[in-house]
Every structure is written in structure tokens, then in C-alpha cells.
Coordinates of C-alpha atoms and ligand atoms in Angstrom, one line a residue:
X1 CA 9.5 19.6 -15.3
X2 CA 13.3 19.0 -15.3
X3 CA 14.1 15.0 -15.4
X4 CA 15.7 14.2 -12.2
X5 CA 15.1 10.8 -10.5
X6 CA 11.9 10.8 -8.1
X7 CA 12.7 9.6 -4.5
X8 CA 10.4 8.1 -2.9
X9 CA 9.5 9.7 1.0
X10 CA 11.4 7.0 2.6
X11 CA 14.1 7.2 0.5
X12 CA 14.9 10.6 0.8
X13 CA 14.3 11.1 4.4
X14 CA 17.4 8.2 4.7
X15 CA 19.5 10.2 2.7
X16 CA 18.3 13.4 3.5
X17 CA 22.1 14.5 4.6
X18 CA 23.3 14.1 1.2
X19 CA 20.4 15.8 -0.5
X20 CA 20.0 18.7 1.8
X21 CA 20.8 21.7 -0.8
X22 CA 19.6 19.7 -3.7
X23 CA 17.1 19.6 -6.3
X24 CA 14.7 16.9 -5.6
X25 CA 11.9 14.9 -7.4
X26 CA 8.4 13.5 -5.3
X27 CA 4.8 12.2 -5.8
X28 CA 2.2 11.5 -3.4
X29 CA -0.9 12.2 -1.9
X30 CA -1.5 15.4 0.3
X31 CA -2.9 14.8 3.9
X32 CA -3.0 18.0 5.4
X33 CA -2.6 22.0 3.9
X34 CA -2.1 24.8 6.0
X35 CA -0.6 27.9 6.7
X36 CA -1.3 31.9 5.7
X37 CA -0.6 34.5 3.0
X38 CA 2.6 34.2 2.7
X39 CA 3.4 30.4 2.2
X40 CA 1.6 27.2 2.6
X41 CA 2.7 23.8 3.9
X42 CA 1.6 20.6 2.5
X43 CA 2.1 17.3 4.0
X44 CA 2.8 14.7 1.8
X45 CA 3.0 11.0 1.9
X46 CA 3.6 8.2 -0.8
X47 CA 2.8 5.0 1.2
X48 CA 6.7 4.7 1.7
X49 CA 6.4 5.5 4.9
X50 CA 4.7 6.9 8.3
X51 CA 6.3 10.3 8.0
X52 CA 4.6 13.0 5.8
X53 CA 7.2 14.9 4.0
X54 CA 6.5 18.6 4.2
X55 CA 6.5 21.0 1.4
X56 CA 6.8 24.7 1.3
X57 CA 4.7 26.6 -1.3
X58 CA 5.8 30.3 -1.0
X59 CA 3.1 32.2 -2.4
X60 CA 5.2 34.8 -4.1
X61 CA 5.9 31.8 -6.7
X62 CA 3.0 29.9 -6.7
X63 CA -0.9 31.8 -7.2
X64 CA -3.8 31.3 -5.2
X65 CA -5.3 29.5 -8.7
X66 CA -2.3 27.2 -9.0
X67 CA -3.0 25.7 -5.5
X68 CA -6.3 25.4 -5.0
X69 CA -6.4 21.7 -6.2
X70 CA -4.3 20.8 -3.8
X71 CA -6.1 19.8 -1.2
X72 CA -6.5 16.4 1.3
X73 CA -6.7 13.3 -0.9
X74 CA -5.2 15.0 -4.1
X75 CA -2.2 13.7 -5.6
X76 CA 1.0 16.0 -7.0
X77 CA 4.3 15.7 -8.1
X78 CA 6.7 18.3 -6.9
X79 CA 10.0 19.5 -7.1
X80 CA 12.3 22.3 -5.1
X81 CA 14.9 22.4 -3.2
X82 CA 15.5 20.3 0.5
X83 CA 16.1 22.1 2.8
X84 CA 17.0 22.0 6.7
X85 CA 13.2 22.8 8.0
X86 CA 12.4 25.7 10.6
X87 CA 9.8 24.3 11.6
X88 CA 9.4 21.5 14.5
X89 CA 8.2 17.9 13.4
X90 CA 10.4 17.4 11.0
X91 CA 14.4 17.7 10.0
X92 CA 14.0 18.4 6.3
X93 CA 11.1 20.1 3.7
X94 CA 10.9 20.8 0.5
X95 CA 10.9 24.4 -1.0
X96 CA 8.8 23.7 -3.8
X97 CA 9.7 25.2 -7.3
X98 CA 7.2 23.4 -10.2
X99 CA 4.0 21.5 -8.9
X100 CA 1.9 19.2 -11.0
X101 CA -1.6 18.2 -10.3
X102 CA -2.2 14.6 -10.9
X103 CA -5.8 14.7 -9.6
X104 CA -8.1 16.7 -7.5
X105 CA -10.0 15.1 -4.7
X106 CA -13.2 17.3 -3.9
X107 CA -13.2 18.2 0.1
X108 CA -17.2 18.0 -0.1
X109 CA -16.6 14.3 -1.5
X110 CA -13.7 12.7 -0.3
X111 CA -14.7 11.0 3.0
X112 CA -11.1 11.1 4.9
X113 CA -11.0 15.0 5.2
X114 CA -10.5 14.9 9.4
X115 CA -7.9 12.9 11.4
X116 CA -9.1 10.1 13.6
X117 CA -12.1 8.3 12.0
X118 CA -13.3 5.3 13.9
X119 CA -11.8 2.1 12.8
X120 CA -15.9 0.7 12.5
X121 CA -16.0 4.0 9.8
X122 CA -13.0 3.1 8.5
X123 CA -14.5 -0.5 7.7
X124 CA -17.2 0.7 5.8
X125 CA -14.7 2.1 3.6
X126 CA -12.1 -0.2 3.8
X127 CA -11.1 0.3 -0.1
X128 CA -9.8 3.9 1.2
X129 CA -8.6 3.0 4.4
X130 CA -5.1 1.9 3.2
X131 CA -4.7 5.8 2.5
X132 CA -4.8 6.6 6.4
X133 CA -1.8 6.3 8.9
X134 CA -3.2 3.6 11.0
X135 CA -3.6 1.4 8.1
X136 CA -0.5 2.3 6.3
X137 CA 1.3 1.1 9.2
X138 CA -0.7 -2.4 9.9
X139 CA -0.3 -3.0 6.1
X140 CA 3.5 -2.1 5.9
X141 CA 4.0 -4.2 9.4
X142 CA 2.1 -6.9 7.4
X143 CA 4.3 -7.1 4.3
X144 CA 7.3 -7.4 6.7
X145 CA 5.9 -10.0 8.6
X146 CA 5.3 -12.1 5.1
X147 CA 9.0 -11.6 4.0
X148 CA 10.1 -12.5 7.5
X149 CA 8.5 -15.6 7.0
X150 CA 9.3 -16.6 3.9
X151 CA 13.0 -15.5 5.1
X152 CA 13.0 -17.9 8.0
X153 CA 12.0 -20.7 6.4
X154 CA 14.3 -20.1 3.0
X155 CA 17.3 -19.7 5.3
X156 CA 16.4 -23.4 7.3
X157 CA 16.2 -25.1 4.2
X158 CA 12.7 -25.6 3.7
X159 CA 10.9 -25.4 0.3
X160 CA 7.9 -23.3 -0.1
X161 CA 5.4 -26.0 -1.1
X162 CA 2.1 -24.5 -3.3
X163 CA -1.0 -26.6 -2.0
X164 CA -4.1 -26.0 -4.1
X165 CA -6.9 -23.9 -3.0
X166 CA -9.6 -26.0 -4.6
X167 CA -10.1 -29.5 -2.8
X168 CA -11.9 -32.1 -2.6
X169 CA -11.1 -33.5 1.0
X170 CA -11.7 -31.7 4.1
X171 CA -8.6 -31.2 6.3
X172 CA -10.0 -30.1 9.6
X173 CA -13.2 -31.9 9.2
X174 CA -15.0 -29.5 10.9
X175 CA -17.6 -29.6 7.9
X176 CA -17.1 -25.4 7.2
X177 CA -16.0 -24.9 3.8
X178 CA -17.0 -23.1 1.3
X179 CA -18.6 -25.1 -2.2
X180 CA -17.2 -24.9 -5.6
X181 CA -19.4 -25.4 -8.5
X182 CA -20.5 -24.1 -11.6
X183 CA -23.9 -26.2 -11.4
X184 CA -27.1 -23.3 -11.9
X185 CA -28.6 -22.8 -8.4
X186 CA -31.3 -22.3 -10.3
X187 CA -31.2 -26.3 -11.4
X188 CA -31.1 -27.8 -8.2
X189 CA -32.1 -30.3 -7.0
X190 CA -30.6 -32.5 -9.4
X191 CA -31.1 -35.6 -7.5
X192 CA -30.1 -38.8 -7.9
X193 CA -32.3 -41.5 -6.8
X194 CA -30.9 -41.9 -3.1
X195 CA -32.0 -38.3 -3.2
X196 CA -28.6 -37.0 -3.3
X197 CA -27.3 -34.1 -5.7
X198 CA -25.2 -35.7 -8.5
X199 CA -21.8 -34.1 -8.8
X200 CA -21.0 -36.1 -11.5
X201 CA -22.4 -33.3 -14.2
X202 CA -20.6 -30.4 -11.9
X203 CA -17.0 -29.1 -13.5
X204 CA -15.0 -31.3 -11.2
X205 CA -17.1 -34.3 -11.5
X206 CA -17.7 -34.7 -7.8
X207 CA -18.2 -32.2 -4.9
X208 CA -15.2 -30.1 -4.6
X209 CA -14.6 -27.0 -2.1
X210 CA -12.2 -24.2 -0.8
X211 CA -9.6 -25.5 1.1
X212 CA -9.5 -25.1 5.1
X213 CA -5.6 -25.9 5.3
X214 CA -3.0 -27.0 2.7
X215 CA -2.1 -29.7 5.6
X216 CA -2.7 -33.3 4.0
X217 CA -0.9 -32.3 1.1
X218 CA 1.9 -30.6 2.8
X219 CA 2.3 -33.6 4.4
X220 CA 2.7 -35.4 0.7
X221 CA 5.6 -32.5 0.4
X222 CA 7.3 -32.9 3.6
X223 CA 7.7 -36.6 3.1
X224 CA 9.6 -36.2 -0.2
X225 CA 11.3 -33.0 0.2
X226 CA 11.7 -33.2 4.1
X227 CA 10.7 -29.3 5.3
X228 CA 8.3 -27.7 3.5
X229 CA 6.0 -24.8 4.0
X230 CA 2.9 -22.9 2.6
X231 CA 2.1 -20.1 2.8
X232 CA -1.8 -19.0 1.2
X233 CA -5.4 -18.4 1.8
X234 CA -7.5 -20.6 3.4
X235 CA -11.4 -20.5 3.5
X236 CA -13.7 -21.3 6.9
X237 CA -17.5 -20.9 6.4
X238 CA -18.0 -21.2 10.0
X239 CA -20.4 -18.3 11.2
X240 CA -18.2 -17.0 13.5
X241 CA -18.5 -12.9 14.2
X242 CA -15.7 -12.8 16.7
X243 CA -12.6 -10.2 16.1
X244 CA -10.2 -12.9 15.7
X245 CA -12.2 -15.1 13.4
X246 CA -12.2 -14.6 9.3
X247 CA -14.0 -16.3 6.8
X248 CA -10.4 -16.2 4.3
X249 CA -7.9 -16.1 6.1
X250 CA -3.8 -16.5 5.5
X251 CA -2.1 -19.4 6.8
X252 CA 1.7 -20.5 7.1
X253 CA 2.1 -24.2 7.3
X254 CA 5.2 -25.9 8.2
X255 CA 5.3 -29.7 7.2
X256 CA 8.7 -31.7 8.6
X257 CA 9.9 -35.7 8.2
X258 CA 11.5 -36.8 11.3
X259 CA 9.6 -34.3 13.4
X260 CA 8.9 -35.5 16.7
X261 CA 6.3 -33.4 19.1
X262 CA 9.0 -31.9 20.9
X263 CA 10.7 -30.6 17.7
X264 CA 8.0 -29.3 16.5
X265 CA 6.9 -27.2 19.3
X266 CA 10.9 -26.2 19.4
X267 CA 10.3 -24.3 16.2
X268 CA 7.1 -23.1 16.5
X269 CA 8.9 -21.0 19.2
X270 CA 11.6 -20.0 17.5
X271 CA 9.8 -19.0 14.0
X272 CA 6.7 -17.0 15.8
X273 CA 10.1 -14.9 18.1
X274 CA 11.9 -14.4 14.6
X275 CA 9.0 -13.0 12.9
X276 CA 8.1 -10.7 16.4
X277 CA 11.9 -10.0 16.3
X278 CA 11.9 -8.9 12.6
X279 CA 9.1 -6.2 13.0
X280 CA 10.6 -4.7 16.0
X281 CA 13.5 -4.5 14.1
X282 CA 12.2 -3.3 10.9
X283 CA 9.3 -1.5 11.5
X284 CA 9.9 1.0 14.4
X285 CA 8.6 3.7 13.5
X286 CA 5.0 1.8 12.3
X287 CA 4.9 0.0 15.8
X288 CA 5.5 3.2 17.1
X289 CA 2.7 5.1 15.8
X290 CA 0.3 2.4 16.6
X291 CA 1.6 1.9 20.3
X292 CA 1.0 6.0 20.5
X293 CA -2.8 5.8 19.2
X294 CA -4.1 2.7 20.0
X295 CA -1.7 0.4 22.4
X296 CA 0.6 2.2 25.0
X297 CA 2.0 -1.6 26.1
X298 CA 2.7 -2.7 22.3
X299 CA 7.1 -2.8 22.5
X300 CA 6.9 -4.2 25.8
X301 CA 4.9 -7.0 25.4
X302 CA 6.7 -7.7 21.6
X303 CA 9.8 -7.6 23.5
X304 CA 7.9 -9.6 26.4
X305 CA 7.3 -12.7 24.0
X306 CA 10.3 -12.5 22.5
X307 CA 12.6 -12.9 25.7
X308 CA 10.7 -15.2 27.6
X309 CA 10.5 -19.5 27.0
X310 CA 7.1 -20.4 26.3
X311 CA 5.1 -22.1 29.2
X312 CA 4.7 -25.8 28.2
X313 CA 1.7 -27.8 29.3
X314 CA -0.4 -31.2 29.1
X315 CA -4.0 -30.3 28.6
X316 CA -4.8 -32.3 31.6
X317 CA -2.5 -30.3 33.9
X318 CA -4.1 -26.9 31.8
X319 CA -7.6 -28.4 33.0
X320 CA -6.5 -28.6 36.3
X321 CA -5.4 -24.9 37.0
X322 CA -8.9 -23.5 35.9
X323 CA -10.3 -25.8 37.8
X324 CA -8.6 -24.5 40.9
X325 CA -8.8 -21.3 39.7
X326 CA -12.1 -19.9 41.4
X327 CA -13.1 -18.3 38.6
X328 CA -16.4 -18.5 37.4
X329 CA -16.1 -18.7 33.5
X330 CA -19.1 -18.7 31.0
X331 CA -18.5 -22.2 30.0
X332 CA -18.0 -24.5 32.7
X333 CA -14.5 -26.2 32.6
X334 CA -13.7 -30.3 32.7
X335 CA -11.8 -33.0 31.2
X336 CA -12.5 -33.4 27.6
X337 CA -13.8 -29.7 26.8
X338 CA -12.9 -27.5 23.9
X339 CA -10.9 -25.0 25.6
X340 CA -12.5 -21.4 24.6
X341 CA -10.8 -18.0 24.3
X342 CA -11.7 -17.1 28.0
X343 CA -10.3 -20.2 29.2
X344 CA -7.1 -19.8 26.7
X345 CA -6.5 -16.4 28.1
X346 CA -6.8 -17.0 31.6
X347 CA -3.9 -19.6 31.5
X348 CA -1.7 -16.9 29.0
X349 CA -3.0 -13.5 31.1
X350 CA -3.4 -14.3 34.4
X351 CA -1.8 -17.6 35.4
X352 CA 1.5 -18.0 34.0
X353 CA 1.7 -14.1 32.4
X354 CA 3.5 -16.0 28.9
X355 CA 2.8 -17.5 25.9
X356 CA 1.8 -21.2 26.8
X357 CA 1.8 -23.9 24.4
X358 CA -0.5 -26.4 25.3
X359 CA 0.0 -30.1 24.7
X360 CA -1.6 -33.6 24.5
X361 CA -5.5 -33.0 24.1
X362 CA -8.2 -35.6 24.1
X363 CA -8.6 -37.5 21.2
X364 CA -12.2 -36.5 20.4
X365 CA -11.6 -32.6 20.3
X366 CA -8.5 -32.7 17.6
X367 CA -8.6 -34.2 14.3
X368 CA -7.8 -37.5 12.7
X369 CA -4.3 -36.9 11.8
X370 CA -3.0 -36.5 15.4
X371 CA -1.1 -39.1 16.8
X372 CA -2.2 -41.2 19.3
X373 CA -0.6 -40.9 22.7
X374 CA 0.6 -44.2 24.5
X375 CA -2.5 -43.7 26.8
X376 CA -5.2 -43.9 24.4
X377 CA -7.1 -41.1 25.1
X378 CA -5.0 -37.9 24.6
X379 CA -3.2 -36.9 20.9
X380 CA 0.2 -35.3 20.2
X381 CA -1.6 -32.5 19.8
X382 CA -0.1 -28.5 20.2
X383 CA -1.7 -25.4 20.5
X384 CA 0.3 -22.2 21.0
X385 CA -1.7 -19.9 22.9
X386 CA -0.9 -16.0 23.1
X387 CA -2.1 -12.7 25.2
X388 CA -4.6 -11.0 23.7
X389 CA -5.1 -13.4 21.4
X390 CA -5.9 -17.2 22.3
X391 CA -5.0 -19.5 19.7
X392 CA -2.4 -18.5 17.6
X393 CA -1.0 -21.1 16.8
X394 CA -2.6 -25.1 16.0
X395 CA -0.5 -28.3 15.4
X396 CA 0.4 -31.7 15.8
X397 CA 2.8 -34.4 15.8
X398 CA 1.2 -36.5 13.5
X399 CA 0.0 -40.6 13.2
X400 CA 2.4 -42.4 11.3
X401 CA 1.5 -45.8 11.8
X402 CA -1.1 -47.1 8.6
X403 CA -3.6 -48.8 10.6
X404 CA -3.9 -46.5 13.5
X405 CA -4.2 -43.8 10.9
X406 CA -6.9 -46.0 8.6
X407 CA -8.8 -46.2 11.6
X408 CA -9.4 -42.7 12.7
X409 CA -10.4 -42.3 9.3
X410 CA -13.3 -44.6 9.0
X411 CA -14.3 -43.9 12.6
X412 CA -14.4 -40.6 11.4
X413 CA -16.6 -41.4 8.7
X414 CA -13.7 -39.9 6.1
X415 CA -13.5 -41.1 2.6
X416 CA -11.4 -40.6 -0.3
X417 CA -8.3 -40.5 1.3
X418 CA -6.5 -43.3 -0.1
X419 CA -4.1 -40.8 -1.6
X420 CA -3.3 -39.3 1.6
X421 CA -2.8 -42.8 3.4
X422 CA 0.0 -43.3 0.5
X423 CA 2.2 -41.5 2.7
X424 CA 1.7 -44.1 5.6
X425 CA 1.3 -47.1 3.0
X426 CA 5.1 -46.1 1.5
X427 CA 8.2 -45.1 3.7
X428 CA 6.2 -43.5 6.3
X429 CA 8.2 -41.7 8.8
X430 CA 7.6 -39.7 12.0
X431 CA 6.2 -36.1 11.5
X432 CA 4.8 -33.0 12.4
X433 CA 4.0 -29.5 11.3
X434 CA 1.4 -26.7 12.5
X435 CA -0.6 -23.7 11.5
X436 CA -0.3 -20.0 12.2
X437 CA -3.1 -18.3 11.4
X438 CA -1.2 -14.9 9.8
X439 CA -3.7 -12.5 10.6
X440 CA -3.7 -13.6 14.4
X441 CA 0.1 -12.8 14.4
X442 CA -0.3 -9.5 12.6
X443 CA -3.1 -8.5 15.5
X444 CA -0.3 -9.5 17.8
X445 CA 1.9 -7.4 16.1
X446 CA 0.1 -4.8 15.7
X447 CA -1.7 -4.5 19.0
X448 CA -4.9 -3.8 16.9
X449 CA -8.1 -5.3 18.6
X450 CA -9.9 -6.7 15.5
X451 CA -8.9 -9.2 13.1
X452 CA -11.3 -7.4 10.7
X453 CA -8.4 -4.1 10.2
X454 CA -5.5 -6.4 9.8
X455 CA -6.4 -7.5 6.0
X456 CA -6.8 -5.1 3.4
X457 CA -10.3 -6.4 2.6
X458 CA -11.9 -9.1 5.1
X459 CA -14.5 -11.3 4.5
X460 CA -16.5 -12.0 7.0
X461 CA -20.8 -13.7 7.4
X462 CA -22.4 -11.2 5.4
X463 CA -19.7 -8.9 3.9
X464 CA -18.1 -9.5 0.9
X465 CA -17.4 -6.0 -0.1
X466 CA -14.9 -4.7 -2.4
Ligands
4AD501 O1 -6.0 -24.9 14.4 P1 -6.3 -24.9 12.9 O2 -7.7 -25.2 12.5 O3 -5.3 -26.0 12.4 C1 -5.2 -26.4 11.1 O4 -5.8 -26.0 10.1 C2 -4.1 -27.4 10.9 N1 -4.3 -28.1 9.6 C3 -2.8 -26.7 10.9 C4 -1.6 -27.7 10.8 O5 -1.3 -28.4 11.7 N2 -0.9 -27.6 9.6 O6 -5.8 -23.6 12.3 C5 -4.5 -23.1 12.5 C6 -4.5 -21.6 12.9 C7 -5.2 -21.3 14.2 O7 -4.3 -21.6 15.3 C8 -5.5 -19.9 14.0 O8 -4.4 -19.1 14.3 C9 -5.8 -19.7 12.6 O9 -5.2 -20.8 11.9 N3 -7.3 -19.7 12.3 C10 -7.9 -18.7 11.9 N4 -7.6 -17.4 11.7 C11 -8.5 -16.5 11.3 N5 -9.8 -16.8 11.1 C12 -10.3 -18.1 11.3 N6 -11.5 -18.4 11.1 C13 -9.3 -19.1 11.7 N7 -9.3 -20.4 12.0 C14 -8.1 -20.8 12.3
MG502 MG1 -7.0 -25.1 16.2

């Protein structure tokens, strides 16, 4: 084939005004082949984008032989001429003059011969599905969403912070992670005499896990660099089969000195409407394929969160309203429970119609890190709560002070954090941060229903394919 530069499908459908009447280069997958005796129409897409770009095979140039690889799954490189199409569906095509097989996909093999495969299909092929529209789009809205972030927090200053992934400390200490050791199963128990196993001969030395949240030593970041962020996998090993529940999951984590509550639910705000903001903005035509085929209220309610203020509420008043509610919910409501998703979404969907971020929980539901309100019984806690979602977001202004921190810690039955009380020990200063859990915003985003077909692979109790 002649050497001219290959466009990729995006590309040329931006420029196709210049290029119309010119020679063109392109390589991609074919999704669909049709037509009759005379000419044949391939649709082809790269990954670039939503849009096939359709190519014309007239059958006076090109034998029956010559195209009978090409078919659904195969991938070809092509060039001919663009052209102003006839046909509807599309403004340009290409009239192809040379084709190259790359490689055949057999129609008796390859599993995504039809359109509109169930998404639970689609999972139990998950290392195809990135070849299908609906998750071409969720994974293009996804890389957007990333760079937004990144973007957001690069242009406010902040420094993206690398926490590690392997820990020995428990953030959350919710007691879910996941162990790291190279000791043989097939050893234990290697006990010591109190009958516990001795980490000592294990690669670390001592017990050492996945991390839950690159928190604690964000926190170690933030009060040297001031604004920090990370951005990485976490790990849960909670056996949770819910569709907004993963067992590794992405999570952004702002860390800021001289934070206060109120600043920190100030950003929260504003970062989560930037990154909303930037999809609508960048990925139309993505958002627009998924509002047609899966969620016909997608735009509006993006555009919905993005124009309104966020409800902000004390627990205690949150309590209240479901009280009064008159709705019977499957777990009964009072002061001091663990809101759940039903509760969450009642306040979001039904009583104040917006995102609500909720404020000031009771000590004993939160984490140690919290601070302590003046009241003794409630932390500076925040939780952004979404439609459709629940939690979305999870933070806190948190304890500065030495011994109220130390405190929590023993009552909590922590150990090994003299490195993370360091921060309190020397030059400690007022500060907050929080958590968005990345795949919950790209569900948002997306307006797909399951947390499971927002990430390329998911892991999840008792899959850990691919
Ligand atoms: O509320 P969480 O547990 O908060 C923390 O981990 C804090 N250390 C964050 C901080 O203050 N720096 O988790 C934060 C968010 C949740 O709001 C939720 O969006 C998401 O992480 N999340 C999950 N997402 C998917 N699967 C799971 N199993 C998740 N658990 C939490
Ligand atoms: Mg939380």
C-alpha cells in the first residue's frame, strides 16, 4: 500500500471537510458487513470513537475471495478515497481502493456477532467487552474522568502524592483487607507459643496487607507539602455483592493543611461538578449513546448536579427527616445507626431531590481520625451522598490535637501508629481531606446500574477473572 499517514476514526471525522476528495489511510475492527452484488458496506471502528466509519467496497474492484475475511470482529487496514456519503447515518465514507487483512475472526467463534448482548453476558466475557459500543463509551467517559481529575487538582496547586499499596496499618479499621505474604499456606500454622502466627519469618517481617485508603499517609503529605492528592487502587475484602461495591476499587484522595470542615466540604463540591462538567463537555457523543440505550434522564440529571448547591445537613437533623418520614424502611432508623443506601437515597431522591452532604455523625460509626465535635458525641465527619448512588463521596475534618487523637487510638485498640501520630507530635495543624470512590462517580456518569461494567476487569467475592 501507498505510505500516507493513518487517521485515526476520530481524527478524520474532525477534519473530514479538508479530507473529503482525498486519499486516506485507516485500521480498525469491522462491526457490521452488509449490502448486495454490487458493493458492500463495512462499518468500521478503531476505539477512537463511538461513530463507525463506513467503507465502500465496490465489487467491480474487490472479488468475492478478497472479502470474505472480512467479517464482524476482523481487523483491516484500508485505503480509498473520502467521500461525501449517499447514504443516511453518516456525512462521509470511504471508497475503498487496497484492503489488508490483519486477522480473521471466525463468525461460528467470535461471541459478539449480534448487537445488544446483555450486560450479565457481557460480564462473562468482560476481556471482549471493551470491543462493544456500550463499553467503549463507559471506558472513554472513564479516561476523561481520570484526566479531569488529575487536571483539577494540577491547576489548584496540589501535588499528586503516591501512597503505597502494600501496608501495614489499617486506615478504615473496618478489619477488610486483603493479606500479603509469601508464607506456604501449606506451612501454616506456624505458631508461636501464645498461639499466634509468627510474621516475623514472612517477607515483611510482620503482617502486612493491601491498603484500604492512602489516607494516613496522605495526611504525612499534606502536612509538608500542604494539598496533596492520590489517586490509586484500593483493596476491601468485605463480602459485599452489591452493584456499587468492589473488592479493588480506584480512589482519589484529597489531603489539605489548614482545612477546616467547611472548606473541605467547599471543594468536595466544586471538584465532583468539574469532573461532571468536564464529561458533558468532552464526551457528548459517549453520554449520548448511553442516555439513548440505557438512561433516557442521563444529561439532565448531569446537568441537574451540576447547577444546583448541594443540600447540607447534621446527621442528627438527617435522622430526624426519616423519622418523620412514614416510610417503612428495611432497617429501622434512630440516633446512632449506620445510615444504609435506602436511607441515603431517600434523603437524596425523595426529600430534598439533590445531592446532600451529610455532616457531623456519631462518634462510634466513623473512624478514629475524625475530629471530635465540641459536644462529645458527634465527629467532623462528611459524607457526600448522590441519586442513584448513596455514598459517593466519604470524609472528614480531621483530630489534630495529640491526646484526643492518642486516645481514639488505644480505645480503638490501634497499634503501630506512632509514625502517624508524628504529624500531631510536630507542627500539627488543622486538616481535612476525603475519598471518592472513582468508580461510584463513573456510574454516576455513566448512568450504568452496576459498578461491576464501569471497570475494565472487576473483582468481586468469587471472581477474579482475566
Ligand atoms: O468512606 P470511605 O471508606 O473513606 C475512606 O476510605 C477515607 N479514608 C477517605 C478519606 O477521608 N480520605 O471510602 C471513600 C469512598 C466511598 O465514599 C465510596 O465512594 C468509595 O470510596 N468506596 C467504594 N467504592 C467501591 N467499592 C467499595 N467496596 C467501596 N468502598 C468505599
Ligand atoms: Mg464511608
Amino acid at each position: 500500500m501507498e505510505k500516507i499517514k493513518r487517521l485515526t476514526v476520530a481524527e478524520l471525522l474532525s477534519r473530514h471537510e479538508d479530507l473529503v476528495g482525498k486519499k486516506v489511510d485507516v485500521k480498525g475492527w469491522v462491526r457490521t458487513r452488509r449490502g448486495n452484488k454490487n458493493v458492500q458496506f463495512v462499518a468500521l471502528n478503531d476505539g477512537s470513537t463511538i461513530k463507525n466509519l463506513q467503507i465502500v467496497f465496490d465489487l467491480s474492484r474487490f472479488s468475492e475471495d478478497q472479502l470474505r475475511p472480512v467479517t464482524t470482529g476482523s481487523s483491516i487496514h484500508v485505503q480509498g478515497e473520502l467521500v461525501a456519503s449517499q447514504g443516511k447515518g453518516q456525512s462521509v465514507e470511504v471508497l475503498a481502493d487496497e484492503l489488508e487483512v490483519y486477522g480473521t475472526a471466525s463468525p461460528e467463534q467470535y461471541p459478539l456477532q449480534k448487537k445488544g448482548h446483555s450486560l450479565e453476558f457481557l460480564r462473562e466475557i468482560a476481556h471482549l467487552r471493551p470491543r462493544t459500543n456500550t463499553f467503549g463509551a463507559v471506558l472513554r467517559i472513564r479516561h476523561a474522568l481520570a484526566y479531569a481529575i488529575h487536571k483539577f487538582f494540577n491547576d489548584k496547586g496540589f501535588y499528586y502524592f503516591h501512597t503505597p499499596l502494600i501496608t501495614a496499618s489499617d486506615c478504615e479499621g473496618a478489619g477488610a483487607q486483603f493479606q500479603v505474604t509469601t508464607l506456604n499456606p501449606e506451612d501454616l500454622p506456624r505458631r508461636k507459643e501464645d498461639g499466634k502466627v509468627d510474621y516475623s519469618e514472612d517477607f515483611f517481617g510482620k503482617m502486612a496487607s493491601l491498603t484500604v485508603s492512602g489516607q494516613l499517609e496522605g495526611e504525612l503529605g499534606a502536612t509538608a507539602l500542604g494539598c496533596i492528592y492520590t489517586f490509586g487502587p484500593t483493596f476491601r475484602a468485605e463480602n459485599s455483592n452489591t452493584p456499587r461495591h468492589l473488592s479493588e476499587f480506584w480512589m482519589i484522595e484529597p489531603e489539605m493543611a489548614f482545612y477546616e470542615i467547611e472548606d473541605n466540604m467547599d471543594l468536595a463540591e466544586e471538584f465532583i461538578k468539574y469532573c461532571i462538567r468536564y464529561a458533558l463537555e468532552h464526551c457528548a457523543d459517549d453520554i449520548a449513546f448511553l442516555e439513548e440505550h440505557f438512561d433516557k434522564d442521563l444529561t439532565e440529571r448531569l446537568r441537574f448536579v451540576v447547577e444546583n448547591d448541594f443540600v447540607r445537613l447534621p446527621y442528627t437533623e438527617g435522622i430526624r427527616i426519616l423519622e418523620e418520614s412514614g416510610r417503612k424502611f428495611e432497617f429501622p432508623v434512630y440516633w446512632g445507626v449506620d445510615l444504609a443506601s435506602e436511607h441515603e437515597r431517600y434523603l437524596v431522591e425523595e426529600h430534598f431531590k439533590k445531592p446532600v452532604i451529610l455532616t457531623d455523625y456519631p462518634k462510634e460509626i466513623k473512624a478514629f481520625y475524625m475530629k471530635l465535635n465540641d459536644d462529645g458525641k458527634t465527629v467532623r465527619a462528611m459524607d457526600v451522598l448522590f441519586p442513584k448512588i448513596g455514598e459517593i463521596i466519604g470524609g472528614s475534618q480531621r483530630e489534630e490535637s495529640y491526646e484526643k487523637l492518642s486516645e481514639r487510638i488505644e480505645a480503638n485498640g490501634i497499634t503501630g501508629m506512632d509514625w502517624y501520630l508524628d504529624t500531631r507530635r510536630f507542627g500539627t495543624v488543622p486538616h481535612s481531606g476525603f475519598g471518592l470512590g472513582f468508580e461510584r462517580l463513573v456510574l454516576f456518569v455513566t448512568g450504568m446500574q452496576n459498578i461491576r461494567d464501569v471497570i475494565p476487569f472487576p473483582r468481586y467475592p468469587k471472581n477474579c477473572e482475566f
